[in-house]
Amino acid sequence: MTTVERTQVFLLPDLGEGLSEAEIVEWRVAVGDVVTVDQSVVEVETAKAVVDVPCPYAGRVVTLHGAAGEVRPVGQPLITIAPLDGGDEPAGHATYREEERAGSGNVLIGYGTGHGTATRRRRRPRLAVAPEPADAGPTGGTGAAAGAAPGGQAAPPAALVISPIVRRLAREHGVDLDTVRGTGPGGVIRRADVEAALTAPAARLAAVPDPQVGSAPAGDGDVIVPLTGVRKVIADKLSRSRREIPEVTIWVDVDATGLLETRAAINAATPDAPVSILALLARICLSGLRRFPQLNARVDSEAQRIVQSAGVHLGIAAQTDRGLLVPVLRDAQRLTTAELAAELAATTAAVRAGSLPPARLTGGTFTLNNYGVFGVDGSTPIINHPEAALLGVGRIVDKPWVVDGQLAVRKVTQLSLTFDHRVCDGGVAGGFLRHVADCVERPALLIAAV
């Protein structure tokens, strides 16, 4: 059997719920390199996260299927591995483990079924890599000749960009990184450099989108932002929510003075484990969902049924550099208030850094959205499909409030509940929101209900 016949082709695995493709950010290996089982071979970006993909095979890299900036569909070839000369494998490694035979990798589980043709976005600039020597071995794929230019002449040096966030920012705003002067160490392009380029008078997209039926032409000076990546996923999900869910929003103003005082008392008693207002609001939501489980549900339209979840998988809306993401705290009802606070802090930090696994961004059953951080009082948010409800919290500000018949200045916020009218009627939704409001105003009620 020849070496070619014995090569193993690793397909791009399923990267998470609803993800059908991924963009290659950077190859960790080159043609001719020797890899071991579970070695990370490529960094890819999905609509939800930037992740490293481990290879389930050991041997020598024959082909890299795709270049940095190219989008690969799930289930299509990613990398081809051949056994080492003589068929020997690196000591202590199996070429193909039992779990890979079942179609799973070490970190990214399962394989998709998509077999569409690979599409290509504008190529991402990356750190320049020395070209492979002429006798490095067989080449193949679009990533095998990154160091050469047509005609045998050396390619111009690539822009020095390390951060995926910087690459993403440039791509989304149409900035050509080859024209940006890096001010970081060694000429590395930083985020501030891209933002400075955006403010320059010449910062315009050179590319014009393909003409489509019914589309309006771009005018002079218009900035075109491609609807891709996270923005596309958000658009698709929210559009589906509006199409399928008959949503209703109700709201109430509440005096949050007691909640702030309770938080101060807790933090004074446990300075090593402080709790946030968001953690207390999450605790109150969990109490409300225990009383009104109809809101911790989803509608299964195909089976014509409502599924009430046994556990509360609490989603927390978080604004990040990549867009609005909703990380999920699974079985949040099992956590103490201190554990909720710690988990919320760690989760929001991880999602903003882009290090949260894609699996942590799906599967929520109820969402808490603190849009008060943007300095606004109220909102009518769109439900995070396929959930059935979302609680929104506005900013907490000083307002005149009547207390025991006397006018006083209190800390006031607005709570809004958006719910799927298919899972319940106004009585349940109003009961939940009133319970939340009462606990915010009188936190002792929350303790009494524990």
Coordinates of C-alpha atoms in Angstrom, one line a residue:
M1 CA 0.0 0.0 0.0
T2 CA 1.4 3.4 -1.0
T3 CA 1.8 6.3 1.4
V4 CA -0.8 8.3 -0.5
E5 CA -3.3 5.5 0.0
R6 CA -2.6 5.4 3.7
T7 CA -3.1 9.1 4.3
Q8 CA -5.7 10.2 6.8
V9 CA -7.9 13.2 6.0
F10 CA -9.2 15.0 9.0
L11 CA -12.5 16.8 8.3
L12 CA -13.5 20.0 10.0
P13 CA -15.6 18.8 13.0
D14 CA -18.9 20.1 14.3
L15 CA -17.9 23.2 16.3
G16 CA -21.2 23.6 18.2
E17 CA -24.9 23.9 17.9
G18 CA -26.0 25.6 14.7
L19 CA -22.5 26.2 13.4
S20 CA -22.0 25.0 9.8
E21 CA -18.6 26.6 9.0
A22 CA -15.5 28.2 10.4
E23 CA -12.9 30.6 9.2
I24 CA -9.2 29.7 9.4
V25 CA -7.4 32.2 11.6
E26 CA -3.9 30.7 11.7
W27 CA -2.3 27.3 11.0
R28 CA -0.2 26.0 13.9
V29 CA 1.6 23.6 11.6
A30 CA 3.1 23.6 8.1
V31 CA 3.4 21.0 5.3
G32 CA 6.2 18.6 6.3
D33 CA 5.7 19.0 10.1
V34 CA 5.3 15.9 12.3
V35 CA 2.2 16.0 14.5
T36 CA 1.0 13.8 17.3
V37 CA -2.5 12.7 18.3
D38 CA -4.5 15.6 19.8
Q39 CA -1.9 18.2 18.8
S40 CA -3.5 21.6 18.0
V41 CA -3.0 22.2 14.3
V42 CA -5.2 25.2 13.4
E43 CA -6.9 28.1 15.1
V44 CA -10.4 28.8 13.6
E45 CA -13.0 31.4 14.3
T46 CA -16.7 30.5 14.3
A47 CA -19.6 32.8 14.8
K48 CA -19.3 32.2 18.6
A49 CA -15.7 31.8 19.5
V50 CA -12.1 31.5 18.4
V51 CA -10.9 27.9 19.1
D52 CA -7.9 25.6 18.6
V53 CA -8.7 22.4 16.7
P54 CA -6.7 19.3 17.7
C55 CA -6.0 16.6 15.1
P56 CA -6.9 13.0 15.9
Y57 CA -4.1 11.6 13.7
A58 CA -0.3 11.2 14.1
G59 CA 2.1 11.5 11.2
R60 CA 3.5 14.0 8.8
V61 CA 1.4 16.9 7.4
V62 CA 0.8 16.4 3.6
T63 CA -1.8 19.0 2.8
L64 CA -3.3 22.0 4.5
H65 CA -6.8 22.4 3.1
G66 CA -7.4 26.2 3.1
A67 CA -5.5 29.4 3.9
A68 CA -5.9 32.0 6.6
G69 CA -9.0 33.9 6.0
E70 CA -10.8 31.1 4.1
V71 CA -14.1 29.7 5.3
R72 CA -14.4 25.9 5.5
P73 CA -17.7 24.1 5.8
V74 CA -18.1 21.5 8.5
G75 CA -17.4 18.0 7.2
Q76 CA -15.0 19.2 4.5
P77 CA -11.2 18.3 4.5
L78 CA -9.1 20.3 6.9
I79 CA -5.7 18.6 7.0
T80 CA -4.2 15.5 5.4
I81 CA -1.8 13.4 7.5
A82 CA 0.5 10.6 6.2
P83 CA 2.4 8.0 8.2
L84 CA 6.1 8.7 8.8
D85 CA 8.6 6.9 6.5
G86 CA 8.4 3.2 7.0
G87 CA 5.0 3.4 8.5
D88 CA 6.3 4.1 12.0
E89 CA 4.3 6.4 14.2
P90 CA 5.6 8.6 17.0
A91 CA 6.1 6.5 20.1
G92 CA 3.3 6.3 22.5
H93 CA 0.6 7.5 20.1
A94 CA -2.2 5.7 18.2
T95 CA -2.9 7.0 14.7
Y96 CA -6.6 6.9 15.2
R97 CA -8.2 6.4 18.6
E98 CA -11.5 4.6 19.3
E99 CA -13.3 7.8 20.0
E100 CA -12.2 9.3 16.7
R101 CA -13.6 6.2 14.9
A102 CA -16.9 7.2 16.5
G103 CA -16.5 10.7 14.9
S104 CA -15.3 12.8 17.8
G105 CA -12.2 14.8 18.6
N106 CA -10.6 15.5 21.8
V107 CA -12.1 19.0 22.2
L108 CA -14.5 19.6 19.3
I109 CA -17.0 16.8 19.3
G110 CA -18.9 15.2 16.3
Y111 CA -18.8 15.8 12.6
G112 CA -21.2 17.8 10.6
T113 CA -23.1 16.8 7.4
G114 CA -22.5 19.9 5.3
H115 CA -20.7 19.3 2.1
G116 CA -21.1 22.6 0.4
T117 CA -18.3 24.2 -1.7
A118 CA -15.8 26.1 0.4
T119 CA -16.2 29.9 0.2
R120 CA -13.5 32.5 0.6
R121 CA -13.5 35.8 2.4
R122 CA -11.0 38.5 2.2
R123 CA -7.7 36.9 3.3
R124 CA -6.7 37.8 6.8
P125 CA -3.3 39.3 7.2
R126 CA -1.1 37.4 9.6
L127 CA 2.5 37.2 10.8
A128 CA 4.9 36.4 8.0
V129 CA 6.1 32.9 7.9
A130 CA 9.3 31.7 6.3
P131 CA 8.6 29.6 3.2
E132 CA 9.1 25.9 3.1
P133 CA 12.3 24.7 1.6
A134 CA 12.1 23.1 -1.8
D135 CA 12.6 19.6 -0.5
A136 CA 10.2 19.9 2.4
G137 CA 7.8 17.3 0.9
P138 CA 4.6 17.2 -1.1
T139 CA 2.5 20.3 -1.2
G140 CA -1.1 20.8 -1.6
G141 CA -4.1 23.0 -0.6
T142 CA -4.2 26.7 -0.6
G143 CA -2.1 27.0 2.5
A144 CA 1.0 25.2 1.2
A145 CA 2.6 28.1 -0.6
A146 CA 2.0 31.0 1.7
G147 CA 5.7 32.2 1.4
A148 CA 5.7 32.5 -2.4
A149 CA 4.2 34.9 -4.9
P150 CA 3.3 34.2 -8.6
G151 CA 6.3 34.3 -10.9
G152 CA 8.7 33.0 -8.3
Q153 CA 9.2 36.5 -6.7
A154 CA 9.1 37.0 -3.0
A155 CA 5.7 38.0 -1.6
P156 CA 5.5 41.4 0.1
P157 CA 5.8 41.1 3.9
A158 CA 2.4 40.5 5.6
A159 CA 1.1 43.0 8.1
L160 CA 2.2 42.2 11.6
V161 CA -1.0 41.3 13.5
I162 CA -1.2 39.1 16.5
S163 CA -4.6 39.7 18.0
P164 CA -7.7 38.1 16.4
I165 CA -9.7 41.0 17.7
V166 CA -7.6 43.4 15.7
R167 CA -8.0 41.3 12.6
R168 CA -11.7 41.1 13.1
L169 CA -12.0 44.8 13.7
A170 CA -10.2 45.6 10.5
R171 CA -12.2 43.0 8.5
E172 CA -15.5 44.3 9.7
H173 CA -14.7 47.9 8.8
G174 CA -12.9 47.2 5.6
V175 CA -9.5 48.4 6.7
D176 CA -6.5 47.1 4.6
L177 CA -4.0 46.1 7.3
D178 CA -1.2 46.4 4.8
T179 CA -1.7 50.1 4.8
V180 CA -1.8 50.5 8.6
R181 CA 1.4 51.5 10.4
G182 CA 1.8 49.4 13.6
T183 CA 2.9 51.2 16.7
G184 CA 3.3 48.1 18.8
P185 CA 6.6 46.3 19.6
G186 CA 8.4 45.3 16.4
G187 CA 5.7 47.1 14.3
V188 CA 2.8 45.0 15.5
I189 CA -0.6 46.5 14.6
R190 CA -2.7 47.2 17.6
R191 CA -6.4 47.9 18.0
A192 CA -5.6 51.6 18.5
D193 CA -3.9 51.6 15.1
V194 CA -6.9 50.2 13.3
E195 CA -9.2 52.7 15.1
A196 CA -6.9 55.5 14.1
A197 CA -7.2 54.3 10.5
L198 CA -10.9 54.4 10.7
T199 CA -11.0 58.1 11.6
A200 CA -8.7 59.0 8.6
P201 CA -10.5 60.7 5.7
A202 CA -9.4 58.0 3.3
A203 CA -10.9 55.1 5.4
R204 CA -13.3 53.7 2.9
L205 CA -14.1 50.2 1.7
A206 CA -12.7 49.7 -1.8
A207 CA -14.9 46.7 -2.5
V208 CA -18.4 47.1 -3.8
P209 CA -20.9 44.3 -3.0
D210 CA -22.1 42.2 -5.9
P211 CA -25.3 43.7 -7.4
Q212 CA -28.4 41.8 -6.3
V213 CA -32.1 42.1 -7.3
G214 CA -33.8 44.8 -5.3
S215 CA -30.6 46.1 -3.6
A216 CA -29.8 49.8 -3.6
P217 CA -26.4 50.9 -4.9
A218 CA -23.9 52.2 -2.3
G219 CA -23.5 55.9 -2.4
D220 CA -20.3 57.9 -2.3
G221 CA -18.8 57.8 1.2
D222 CA -21.1 54.9 2.4
V223 CA -19.4 52.4 4.7
I224 CA -20.4 48.8 3.8
V225 CA -20.2 46.4 6.7
P226 CA -20.5 42.7 5.6
L227 CA -23.2 40.8 7.5
T228 CA -20.9 37.9 8.5
G229 CA -19.7 36.1 11.6
V230 CA -21.3 37.0 14.9
R231 CA -23.3 39.8 13.3
K232 CA -24.9 37.3 10.9
V233 CA -25.7 34.8 13.6
I234 CA -27.3 37.6 15.8
A235 CA -29.4 38.8 12.8
D236 CA -30.6 35.3 11.9
K237 CA -31.5 34.4 15.4
L238 CA -33.3 37.6 16.3
S239 CA -35.2 37.5 12.9
R240 CA -36.3 34.0 13.7
S241 CA -37.4 35.0 17.1
R242 CA -39.5 37.8 15.8
R243 CA -41.0 35.5 13.1
E244 CA -41.9 32.7 15.4
I245 CA -42.5 34.1 18.9
P246 CA -45.6 36.2 19.7
E247 CA -43.8 38.3 22.3
V248 CA -45.3 40.7 24.8
T249 CA -43.4 43.1 27.1
I250 CA -44.6 44.3 30.5
W251 CA -42.6 46.6 32.8
V252 CA -42.7 48.2 36.3
D253 CA -40.6 50.8 38.1
V254 CA -39.2 49.6 41.4
D255 CA -37.3 51.1 44.4
A256 CA -34.0 49.3 44.5
T257 CA -32.7 51.1 47.6
G258 CA -33.2 48.0 49.7
L259 CA -31.4 45.8 47.2
L260 CA -28.4 48.1 47.2
E261 CA -28.3 48.2 51.0
T262 CA -28.5 44.4 51.1
R263 CA -25.6 44.1 48.7
A264 CA -23.5 46.5 50.8
A265 CA -24.3 44.5 54.0
I266 CA -23.4 41.2 52.3
N267 CA -20.1 42.6 51.0
A268 CA -19.2 44.1 54.4
A269 CA -19.8 40.7 56.0
T270 CA -17.9 38.7 53.3
P271 CA -15.3 41.0 51.8
D272 CA -13.3 38.1 50.3
A273 CA -16.4 37.0 48.3
P274 CA -18.2 40.1 47.1
V275 CA -21.5 39.8 45.3
S276 CA -22.7 42.0 42.4
I277 CA -26.1 43.5 41.8
L278 CA -26.3 41.2 38.8
A279 CA -25.8 38.2 41.0
L280 CA -28.6 39.3 43.4
L281 CA -30.9 39.9 40.4
A282 CA -30.0 36.4 39.1
R283 CA -30.9 35.0 42.5
I284 CA -34.2 36.8 42.4
C285 CA -34.9 35.5 38.9
L286 CA -34.2 32.0 40.0
S287 CA -36.7 32.4 42.9
G288 CA -39.3 33.7 40.5
L289 CA -38.8 30.9 38.0
R290 CA -39.3 28.4 40.8
R291 CA -42.7 29.9 41.5
F292 CA -43.5 30.4 37.8
P293 CA -41.8 27.5 35.9
Q294 CA -44.0 28.3 32.8
L295 CA -41.4 30.9 31.9
N296 CA -38.5 28.5 32.1
A297 CA -39.6 26.8 28.9
R298 CA -39.5 26.6 25.1
V299 CA -42.1 25.8 22.5
D300 CA -41.5 22.8 20.3
S301 CA -43.5 23.8 17.2
E302 CA -43.0 20.6 15.3
A303 CA -44.3 18.4 18.1
Q304 CA -46.9 21.0 19.1
R305 CA -45.9 21.0 22.8
I306 CA -44.4 23.2 25.5
V307 CA -41.2 21.9 27.2
Q308 CA -40.6 23.2 30.7
S309 CA -37.0 22.7 31.6
A310 CA -36.1 20.8 34.8
G311 CA -33.1 23.1 35.5
V312 CA -32.6 26.8 34.9
H313 CA -29.8 27.4 32.4
L314 CA -29.5 31.1 33.0
G315 CA -28.3 33.2 30.0
I316 CA -26.5 36.5 30.8
A317 CA -26.5 39.0 27.9
A318 CA -23.0 40.4 27.5
Q319 CA -21.7 43.1 25.1
T320 CA -18.3 42.1 23.7
D321 CA -16.0 43.3 20.9
R322 CA -17.5 40.6 18.8
G323 CA -21.1 41.6 19.4
L324 CA -23.9 40.7 21.9
L325 CA -23.3 37.2 23.2
V326 CA -25.3 35.2 25.8
P327 CA -23.1 32.9 27.9
V328 CA -25.1 30.3 29.9
L329 CA -24.8 29.2 33.5
R330 CA -26.1 25.7 33.5
D331 CA -28.2 24.5 36.4
A332 CA -27.9 28.0 38.0
Q333 CA -30.5 27.1 40.6
R334 CA -28.0 24.8 42.3
L335 CA -25.6 27.7 43.0
T336 CA -25.5 29.7 46.2
T337 CA -25.5 33.5 45.8
A338 CA -21.8 33.7 46.4
E339 CA -21.2 30.9 43.8
L340 CA -23.5 32.8 41.4
A341 CA -21.4 36.0 41.8
A342 CA -18.1 34.2 41.2
E343 CA -19.5 32.3 38.2
L344 CA -20.9 35.4 36.7
A345 CA -17.7 37.3 37.0
A346 CA -15.6 34.4 35.5
T347 CA -18.1 33.8 32.7
T348 CA -18.4 37.4 31.6
A349 CA -14.7 37.9 31.7
A350 CA -14.1 34.7 29.6
V351 CA -16.7 35.6 27.0
R352 CA -15.3 39.1 26.5
A353 CA -11.9 37.6 26.1
G354 CA -13.2 35.2 23.5
S355 CA -12.0 32.2 25.5
L356 CA -15.4 30.7 26.4
P357 CA -16.1 27.3 24.7
P358 CA -18.9 27.5 22.1
A359 CA -20.9 25.0 24.1
R360 CA -21.3 27.6 26.8
L361 CA -23.1 29.9 24.4
T362 CA -26.0 27.7 23.7
G363 CA -28.8 25.9 25.6
G364 CA -30.1 28.7 27.8
T365 CA -33.7 28.5 29.2
F366 CA -34.1 32.1 30.5
T367 CA -32.0 35.3 29.9
L368 CA -31.2 38.2 32.2
N369 CA -30.2 41.4 30.4
N370 CA -28.8 44.3 32.3
Y371 CA -29.0 47.0 29.7
G372 CA -28.8 49.7 32.4
V373 CA -25.0 49.6 31.9
F374 CA -25.6 51.5 28.7
G375 CA -27.3 54.3 30.7
V376 CA -30.8 53.6 29.5
D377 CA -34.0 53.1 31.6
G378 CA -36.1 50.7 29.6
S379 CA -36.2 48.4 26.6
T380 CA -38.4 45.9 24.8
P381 CA -35.8 43.3 24.1
I382 CA -36.2 40.4 21.6
I383 CA -36.4 37.0 23.2
N384 CA -33.3 34.8 22.8
H385 CA -34.8 32.0 20.6
P386 CA -35.9 29.3 21.6
E387 CA -36.3 30.6 25.1
A388 CA -39.7 31.8 26.3
A389 CA -38.8 34.9 28.4
L390 CA -36.2 37.6 29.1
L391 CA -35.9 40.0 32.1
G392 CA -34.4 43.4 31.4
V393 CA -33.0 45.7 34.0
G394 CA -32.5 49.5 33.4
R395 CA -30.1 51.8 35.1
I396 CA -30.5 52.6 38.8
V397 CA -30.8 56.3 39.3
D398 CA -32.0 58.8 42.0
K399 CA -35.7 59.6 41.6
P400 CA -38.4 61.1 43.7
W401 CA -40.4 58.3 45.3
V402 CA -43.3 58.2 47.8
V403 CA -42.3 56.3 51.0
D404 CA -45.0 56.1 53.8
G405 CA -46.9 59.0 52.3
Q406 CA -43.8 61.2 52.1
L407 CA -41.7 62.2 49.1
A408 CA -38.2 60.9 49.2
V409 CA -35.2 60.4 46.9
R410 CA -34.7 56.7 46.3
K411 CA -32.7 54.5 44.0
V412 CA -35.1 53.5 41.2
T413 CA -34.9 51.2 38.3
Q414 CA -37.2 49.8 35.6
L415 CA -37.7 46.1 35.1
S416 CA -39.2 44.7 31.9
L417 CA -40.3 41.2 31.1
T418 CA -40.6 40.0 27.5
F419 CA -42.4 36.7 27.3
D420 CA -43.7 34.2 24.7
H421 CA -47.5 34.5 24.9
R422 CA -47.8 30.9 23.8
V423 CA -46.3 29.5 27.0
C424 CA -48.4 31.6 29.4
D425 CA -50.9 34.5 29.7
G426 CA -50.6 37.8 31.4
G427 CA -51.4 36.5 34.9
V428 CA -48.3 34.3 35.0
A429 CA -46.1 36.9 33.5
G430 CA -47.4 39.6 35.7
G431 CA -47.0 37.4 38.8
F432 CA -43.4 36.7 37.9
L433 CA -42.5 40.3 37.3
R434 CA -44.3 41.4 40.5
H435 CA -42.5 38.8 42.5
V436 CA -39.1 40.0 41.1
A437 CA -40.1 43.6 41.8
D438 CA -41.2 42.8 45.4
C439 CA -37.9 41.0 46.1
V440 CA -35.9 44.0 44.7
E441 CA -37.8 46.4 46.9
R442 CA -37.9 44.1 50.0
P443 CA -35.0 41.6 49.8
A444 CA -36.2 40.0 53.0
L445 CA -39.0 38.4 50.9
L446 CA -36.3 36.5 48.9
I447 CA -34.8 35.2 52.1
A448 CA -38.2 34.1 53.3
A449 CA -38.8 32.2 50.1
V450 CA -35.5 30.3 50.3

